[in-house]
Short mmCIF file of N, CA and C in Angstrom, two decimals:
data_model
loop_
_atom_site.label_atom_id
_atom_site.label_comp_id
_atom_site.label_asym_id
_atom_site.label_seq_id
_atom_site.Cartn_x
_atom_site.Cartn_y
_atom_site.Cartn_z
N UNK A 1 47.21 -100.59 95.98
CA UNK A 1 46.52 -99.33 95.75
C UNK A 1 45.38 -99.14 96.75
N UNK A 2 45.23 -97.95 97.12
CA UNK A 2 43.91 -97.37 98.12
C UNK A 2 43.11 -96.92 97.00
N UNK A 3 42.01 -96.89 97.20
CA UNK A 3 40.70 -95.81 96.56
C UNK A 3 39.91 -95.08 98.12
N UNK A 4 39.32 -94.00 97.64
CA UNK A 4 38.42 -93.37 98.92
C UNK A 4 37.79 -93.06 97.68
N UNK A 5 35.94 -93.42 98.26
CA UNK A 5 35.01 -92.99 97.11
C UNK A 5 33.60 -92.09 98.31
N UNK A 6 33.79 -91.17 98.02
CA UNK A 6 32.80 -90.27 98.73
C UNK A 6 31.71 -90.25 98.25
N UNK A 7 30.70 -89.98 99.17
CA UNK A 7 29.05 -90.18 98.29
C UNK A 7 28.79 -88.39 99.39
N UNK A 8 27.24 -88.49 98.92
CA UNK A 8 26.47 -87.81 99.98
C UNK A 8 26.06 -86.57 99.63
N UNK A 9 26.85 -85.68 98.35
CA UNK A 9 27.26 -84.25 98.34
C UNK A 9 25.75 -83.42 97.42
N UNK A 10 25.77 -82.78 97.37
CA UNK A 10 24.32 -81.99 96.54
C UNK A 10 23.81 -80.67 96.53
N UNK A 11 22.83 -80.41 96.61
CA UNK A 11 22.22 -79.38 96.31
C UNK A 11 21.39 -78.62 98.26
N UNK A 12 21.48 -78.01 98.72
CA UNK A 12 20.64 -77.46 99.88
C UNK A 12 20.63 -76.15 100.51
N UNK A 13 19.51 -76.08 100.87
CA UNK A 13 19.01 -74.42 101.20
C UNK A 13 19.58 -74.07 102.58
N UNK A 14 20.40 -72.77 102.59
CA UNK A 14 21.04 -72.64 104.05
C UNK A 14 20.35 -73.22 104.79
N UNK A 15 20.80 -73.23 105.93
CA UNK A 15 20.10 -73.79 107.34
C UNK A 15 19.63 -75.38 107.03
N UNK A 16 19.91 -75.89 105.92
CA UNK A 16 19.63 -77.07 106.10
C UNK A 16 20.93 -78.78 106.35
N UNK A 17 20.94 -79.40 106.42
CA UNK A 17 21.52 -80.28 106.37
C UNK A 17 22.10 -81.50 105.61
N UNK A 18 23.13 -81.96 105.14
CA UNK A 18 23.67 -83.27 104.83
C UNK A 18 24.89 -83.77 105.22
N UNK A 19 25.22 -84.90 105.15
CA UNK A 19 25.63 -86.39 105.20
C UNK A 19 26.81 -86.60 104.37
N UNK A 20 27.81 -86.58 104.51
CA UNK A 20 28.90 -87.06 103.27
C UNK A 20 29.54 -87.99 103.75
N UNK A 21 29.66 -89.08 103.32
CA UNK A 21 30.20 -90.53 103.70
C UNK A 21 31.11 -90.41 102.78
N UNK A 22 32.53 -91.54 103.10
CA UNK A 22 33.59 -91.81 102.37
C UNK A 22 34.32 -93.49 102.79
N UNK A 23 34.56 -93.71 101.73
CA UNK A 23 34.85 -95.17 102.52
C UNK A 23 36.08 -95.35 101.63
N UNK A 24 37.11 -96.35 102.38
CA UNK A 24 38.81 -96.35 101.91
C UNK A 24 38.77 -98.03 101.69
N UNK A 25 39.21 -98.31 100.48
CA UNK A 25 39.25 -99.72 100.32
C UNK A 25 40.44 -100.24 99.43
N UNK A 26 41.25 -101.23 99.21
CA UNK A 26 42.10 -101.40 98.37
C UNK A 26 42.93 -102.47 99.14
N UNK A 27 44.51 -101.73 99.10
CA UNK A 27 45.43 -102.64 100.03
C UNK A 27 45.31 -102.08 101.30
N UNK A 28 44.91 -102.11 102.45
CA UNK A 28 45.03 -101.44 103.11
C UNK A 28 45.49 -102.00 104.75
N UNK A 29 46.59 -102.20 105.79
CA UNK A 29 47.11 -102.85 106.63
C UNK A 29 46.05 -101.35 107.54
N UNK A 30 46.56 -100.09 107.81
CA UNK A 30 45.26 -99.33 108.72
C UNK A 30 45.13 -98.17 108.19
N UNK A 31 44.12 -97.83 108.63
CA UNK A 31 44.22 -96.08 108.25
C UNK A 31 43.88 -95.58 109.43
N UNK A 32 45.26 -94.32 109.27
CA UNK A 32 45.44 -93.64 110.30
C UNK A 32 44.65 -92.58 110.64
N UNK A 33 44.73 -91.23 110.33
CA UNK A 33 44.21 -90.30 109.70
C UNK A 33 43.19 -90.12 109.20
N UNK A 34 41.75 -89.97 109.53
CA UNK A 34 40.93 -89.67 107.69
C UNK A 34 40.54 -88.00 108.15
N UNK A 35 39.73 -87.91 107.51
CA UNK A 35 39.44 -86.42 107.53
C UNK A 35 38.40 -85.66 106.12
N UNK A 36 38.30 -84.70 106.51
CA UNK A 36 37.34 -83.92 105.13
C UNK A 36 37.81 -82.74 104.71
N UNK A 37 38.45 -82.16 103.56
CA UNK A 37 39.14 -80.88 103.42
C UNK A 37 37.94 -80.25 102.54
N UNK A 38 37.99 -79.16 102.27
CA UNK A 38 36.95 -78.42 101.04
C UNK A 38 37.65 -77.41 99.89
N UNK A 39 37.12 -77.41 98.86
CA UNK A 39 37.97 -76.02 98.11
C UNK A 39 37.08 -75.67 97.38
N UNK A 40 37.06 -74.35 97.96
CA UNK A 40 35.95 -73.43 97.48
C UNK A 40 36.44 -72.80 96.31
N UNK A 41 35.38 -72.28 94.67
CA UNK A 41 36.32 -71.22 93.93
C UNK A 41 37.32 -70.27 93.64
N UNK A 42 38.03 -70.32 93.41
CA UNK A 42 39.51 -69.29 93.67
C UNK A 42 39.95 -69.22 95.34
N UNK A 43 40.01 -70.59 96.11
CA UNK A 43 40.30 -70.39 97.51
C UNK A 43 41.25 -71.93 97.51
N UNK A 44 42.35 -71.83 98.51
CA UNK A 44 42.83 -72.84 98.53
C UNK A 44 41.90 -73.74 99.15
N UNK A 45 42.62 -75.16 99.05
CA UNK A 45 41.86 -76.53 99.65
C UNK A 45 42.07 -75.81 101.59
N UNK A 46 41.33 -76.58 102.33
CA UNK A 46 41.45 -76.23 103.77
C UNK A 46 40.92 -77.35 104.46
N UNK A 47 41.51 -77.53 105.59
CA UNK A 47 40.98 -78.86 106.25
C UNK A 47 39.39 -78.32 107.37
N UNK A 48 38.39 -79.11 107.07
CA UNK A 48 37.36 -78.68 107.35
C UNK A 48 37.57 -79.83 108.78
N UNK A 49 37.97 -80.60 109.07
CA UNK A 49 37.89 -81.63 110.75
C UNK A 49 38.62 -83.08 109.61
N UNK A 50 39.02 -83.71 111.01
CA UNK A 50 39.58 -85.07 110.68
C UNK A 50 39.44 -85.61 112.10
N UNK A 51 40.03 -87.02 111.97
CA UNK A 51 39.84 -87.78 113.24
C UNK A 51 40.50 -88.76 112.94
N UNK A 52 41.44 -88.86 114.31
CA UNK A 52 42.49 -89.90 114.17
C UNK A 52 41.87 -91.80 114.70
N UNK A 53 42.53 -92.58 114.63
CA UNK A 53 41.90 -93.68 114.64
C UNK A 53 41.42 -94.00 116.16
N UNK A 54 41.65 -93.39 117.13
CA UNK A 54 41.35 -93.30 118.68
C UNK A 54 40.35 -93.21 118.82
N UNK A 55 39.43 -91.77 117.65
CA UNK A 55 38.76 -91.21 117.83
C UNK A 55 39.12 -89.24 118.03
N UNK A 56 40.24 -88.60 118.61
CA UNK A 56 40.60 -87.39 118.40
C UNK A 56 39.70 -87.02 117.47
N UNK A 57 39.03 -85.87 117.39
CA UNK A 57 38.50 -84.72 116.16
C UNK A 57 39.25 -83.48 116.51
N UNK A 58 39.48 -82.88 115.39
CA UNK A 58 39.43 -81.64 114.65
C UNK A 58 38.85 -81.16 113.97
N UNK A 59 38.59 -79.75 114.24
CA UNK A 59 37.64 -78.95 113.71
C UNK A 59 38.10 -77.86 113.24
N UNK A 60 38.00 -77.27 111.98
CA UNK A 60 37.77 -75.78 111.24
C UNK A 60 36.85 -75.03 112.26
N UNK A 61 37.40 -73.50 112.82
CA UNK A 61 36.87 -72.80 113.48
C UNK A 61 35.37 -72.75 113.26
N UNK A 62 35.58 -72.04 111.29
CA UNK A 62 34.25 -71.61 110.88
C UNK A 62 33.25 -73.42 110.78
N UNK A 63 33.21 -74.20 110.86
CA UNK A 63 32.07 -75.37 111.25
C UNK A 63 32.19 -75.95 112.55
N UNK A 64 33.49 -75.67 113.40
CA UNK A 64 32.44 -75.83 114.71
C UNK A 64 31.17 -76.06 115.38
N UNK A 65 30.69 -76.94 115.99
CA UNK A 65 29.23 -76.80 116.56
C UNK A 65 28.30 -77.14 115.27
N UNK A 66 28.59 -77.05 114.13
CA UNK A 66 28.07 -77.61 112.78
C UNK A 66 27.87 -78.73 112.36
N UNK A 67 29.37 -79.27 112.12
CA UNK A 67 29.89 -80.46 111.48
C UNK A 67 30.03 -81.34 112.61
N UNK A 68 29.58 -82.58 112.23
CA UNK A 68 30.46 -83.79 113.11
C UNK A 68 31.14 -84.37 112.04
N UNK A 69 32.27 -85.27 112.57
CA UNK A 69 32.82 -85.96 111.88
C UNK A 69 33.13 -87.24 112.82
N UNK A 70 33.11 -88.60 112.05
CA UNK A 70 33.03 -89.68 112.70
C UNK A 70 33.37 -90.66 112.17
N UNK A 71 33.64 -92.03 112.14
CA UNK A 71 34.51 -93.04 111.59
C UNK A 71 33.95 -94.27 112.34
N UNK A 72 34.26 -94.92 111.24
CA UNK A 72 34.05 -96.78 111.69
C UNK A 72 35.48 -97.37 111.55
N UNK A 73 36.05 -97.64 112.04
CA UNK A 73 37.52 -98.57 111.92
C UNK A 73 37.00 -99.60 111.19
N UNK A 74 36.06 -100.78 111.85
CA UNK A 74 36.48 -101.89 111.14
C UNK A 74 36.10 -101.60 109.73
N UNK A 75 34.92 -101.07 109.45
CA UNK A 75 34.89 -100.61 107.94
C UNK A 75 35.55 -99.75 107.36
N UNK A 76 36.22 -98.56 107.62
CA UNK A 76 37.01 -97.77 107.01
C UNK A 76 36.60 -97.08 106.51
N UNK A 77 35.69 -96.44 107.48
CA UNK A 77 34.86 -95.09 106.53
C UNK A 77 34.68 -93.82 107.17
N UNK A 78 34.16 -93.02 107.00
CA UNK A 78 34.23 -91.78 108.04
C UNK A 78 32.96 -91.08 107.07
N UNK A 79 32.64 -90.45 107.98
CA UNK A 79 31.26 -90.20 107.26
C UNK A 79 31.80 -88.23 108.80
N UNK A 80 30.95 -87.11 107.38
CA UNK A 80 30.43 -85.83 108.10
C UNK A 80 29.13 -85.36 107.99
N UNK A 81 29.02 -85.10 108.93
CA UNK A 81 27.51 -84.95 109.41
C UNK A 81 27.29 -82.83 109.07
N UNK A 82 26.84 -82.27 108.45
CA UNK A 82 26.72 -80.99 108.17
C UNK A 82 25.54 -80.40 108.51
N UNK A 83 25.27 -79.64 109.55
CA UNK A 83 24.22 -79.06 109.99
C UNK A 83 24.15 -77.66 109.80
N UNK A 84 23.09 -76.88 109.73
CA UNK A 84 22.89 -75.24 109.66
C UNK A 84 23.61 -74.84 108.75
N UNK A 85 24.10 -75.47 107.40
CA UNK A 85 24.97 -74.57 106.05
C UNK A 85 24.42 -73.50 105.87
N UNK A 86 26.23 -73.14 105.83
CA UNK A 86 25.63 -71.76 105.01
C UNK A 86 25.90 -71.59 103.68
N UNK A 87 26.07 -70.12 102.93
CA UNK A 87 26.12 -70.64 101.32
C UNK A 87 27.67 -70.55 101.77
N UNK A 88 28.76 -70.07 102.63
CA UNK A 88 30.09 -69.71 102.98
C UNK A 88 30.72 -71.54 102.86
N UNK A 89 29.72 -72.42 103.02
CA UNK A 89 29.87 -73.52 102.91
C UNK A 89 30.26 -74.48 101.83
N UNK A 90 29.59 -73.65 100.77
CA UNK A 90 29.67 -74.64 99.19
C UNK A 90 31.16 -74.51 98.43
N UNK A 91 31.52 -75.83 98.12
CA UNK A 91 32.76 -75.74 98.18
C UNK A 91 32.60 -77.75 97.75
N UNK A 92 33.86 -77.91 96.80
CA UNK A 92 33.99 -79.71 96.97
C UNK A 92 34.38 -80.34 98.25
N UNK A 93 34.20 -81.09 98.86
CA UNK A 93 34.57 -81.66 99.73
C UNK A 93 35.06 -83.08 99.37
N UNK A 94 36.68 -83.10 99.92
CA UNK A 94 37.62 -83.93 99.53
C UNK A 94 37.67 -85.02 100.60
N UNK A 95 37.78 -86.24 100.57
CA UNK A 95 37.84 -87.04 101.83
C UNK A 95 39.34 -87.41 101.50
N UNK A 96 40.06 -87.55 102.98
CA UNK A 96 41.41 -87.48 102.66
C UNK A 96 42.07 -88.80 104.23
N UNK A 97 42.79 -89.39 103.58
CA UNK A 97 43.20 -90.55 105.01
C UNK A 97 44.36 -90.90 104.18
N UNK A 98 44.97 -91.31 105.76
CA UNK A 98 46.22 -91.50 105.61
C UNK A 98 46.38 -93.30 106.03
N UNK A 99 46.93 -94.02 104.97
CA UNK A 99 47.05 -95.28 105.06
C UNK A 99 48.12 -96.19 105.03
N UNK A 100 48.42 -96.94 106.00
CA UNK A 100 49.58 -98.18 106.07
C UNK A 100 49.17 -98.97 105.51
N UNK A 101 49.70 -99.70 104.56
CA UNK A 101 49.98 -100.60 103.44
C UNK A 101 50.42 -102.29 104.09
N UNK A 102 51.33 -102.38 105.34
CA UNK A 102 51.88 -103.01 106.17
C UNK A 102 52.26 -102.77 107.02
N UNK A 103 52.61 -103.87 108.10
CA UNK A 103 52.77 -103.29 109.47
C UNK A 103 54.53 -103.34 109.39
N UNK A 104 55.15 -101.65 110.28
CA UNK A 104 55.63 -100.92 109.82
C UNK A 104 56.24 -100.25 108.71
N UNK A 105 55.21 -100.23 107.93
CA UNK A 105 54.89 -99.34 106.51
C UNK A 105 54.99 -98.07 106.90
N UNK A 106 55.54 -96.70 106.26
CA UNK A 106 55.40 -95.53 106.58
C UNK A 106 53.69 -95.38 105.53
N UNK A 107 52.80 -94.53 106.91
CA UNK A 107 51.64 -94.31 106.02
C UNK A 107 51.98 -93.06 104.79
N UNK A 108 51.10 -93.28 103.97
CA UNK A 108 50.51 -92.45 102.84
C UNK A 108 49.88 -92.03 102.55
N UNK A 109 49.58 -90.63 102.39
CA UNK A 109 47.99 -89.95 101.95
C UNK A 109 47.30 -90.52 100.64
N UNK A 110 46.06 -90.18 100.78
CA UNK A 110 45.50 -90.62 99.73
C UNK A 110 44.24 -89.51 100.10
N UNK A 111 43.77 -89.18 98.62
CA UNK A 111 42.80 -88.53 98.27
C UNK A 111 41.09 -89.42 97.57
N UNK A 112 40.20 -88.81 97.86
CA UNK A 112 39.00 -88.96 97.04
C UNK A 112 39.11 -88.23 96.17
N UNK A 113 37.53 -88.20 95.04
CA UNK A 113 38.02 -87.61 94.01
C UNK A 113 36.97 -85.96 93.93
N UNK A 114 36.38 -86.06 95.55
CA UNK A 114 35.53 -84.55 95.77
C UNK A 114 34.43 -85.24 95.03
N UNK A 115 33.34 -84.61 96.42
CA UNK A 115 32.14 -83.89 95.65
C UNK A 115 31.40 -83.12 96.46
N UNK A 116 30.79 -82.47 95.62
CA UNK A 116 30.36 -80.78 95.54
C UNK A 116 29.14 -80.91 96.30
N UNK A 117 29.38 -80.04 97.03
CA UNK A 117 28.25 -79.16 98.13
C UNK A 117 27.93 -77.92 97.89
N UNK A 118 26.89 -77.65 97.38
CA UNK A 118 25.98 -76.66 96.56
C UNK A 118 25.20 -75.83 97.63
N UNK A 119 25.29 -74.49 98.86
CA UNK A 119 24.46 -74.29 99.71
C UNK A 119 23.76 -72.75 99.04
N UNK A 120 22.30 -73.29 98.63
CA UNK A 120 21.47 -71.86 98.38
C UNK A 120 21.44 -71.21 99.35
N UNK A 121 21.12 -69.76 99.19
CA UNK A 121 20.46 -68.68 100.44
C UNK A 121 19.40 -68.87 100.01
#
């Protein structure tokens, strides 16, 4: 079994900033994939950036120039960096990676269990 347990998420006034860390632990041979999706009230889930184990990022148009997103291999964590929120922002944020079990294992997604990013005007 994988777990991903996300920390970081809260309460903040546009224009301000936080931190959401996630870390993947269990059986785990690598993780490929991680990434951060969000789902806002009555809106589907959406991938907000991910980053493959190279290093590659992807980015959601609307956090561009905003968000970083970044990763430690040997620990297995990926942590997003959120700058200048807006309230268009608040929404759970899901940490999401894709993990090999063994070597040539087909990987598997795996989910966190979200938490909520609250942005006042």
């Amino acid at each position: 079994q994988v777990q991903l347990v996300e920390s970081g998420g809260g309460l903040v006034q546009a224009g301000g900033s936080l931190r959401l860390s996630c870390a993947a632990s269990g059986s785990i041979f690598m993780v490929n994939t991680m990434g951060w999706y969000r789902q806002a009230p009555g809106k589907q889930r959406e991938l907000v950036a991910n980053i493959i184990s190279g290093g590659t990022t992807n980015y959601a148009d609307s956090v561009k120039g905003r968000f970083s997103i970044s990763r430690d291999n040997a620990k297995n964590t990926v942590d997003l960096q959120m700058n200048s929120l807006k309230p268009e922002d608040t929404a759970v944020y899901y940490c999401n990676a894709w993990v090999s079990q063994g070597r040539g294992l087909v990987p598997y997604e795996y989910w966190g269990q979200g938490t909520r990013v609250t942005v006042s005007s």
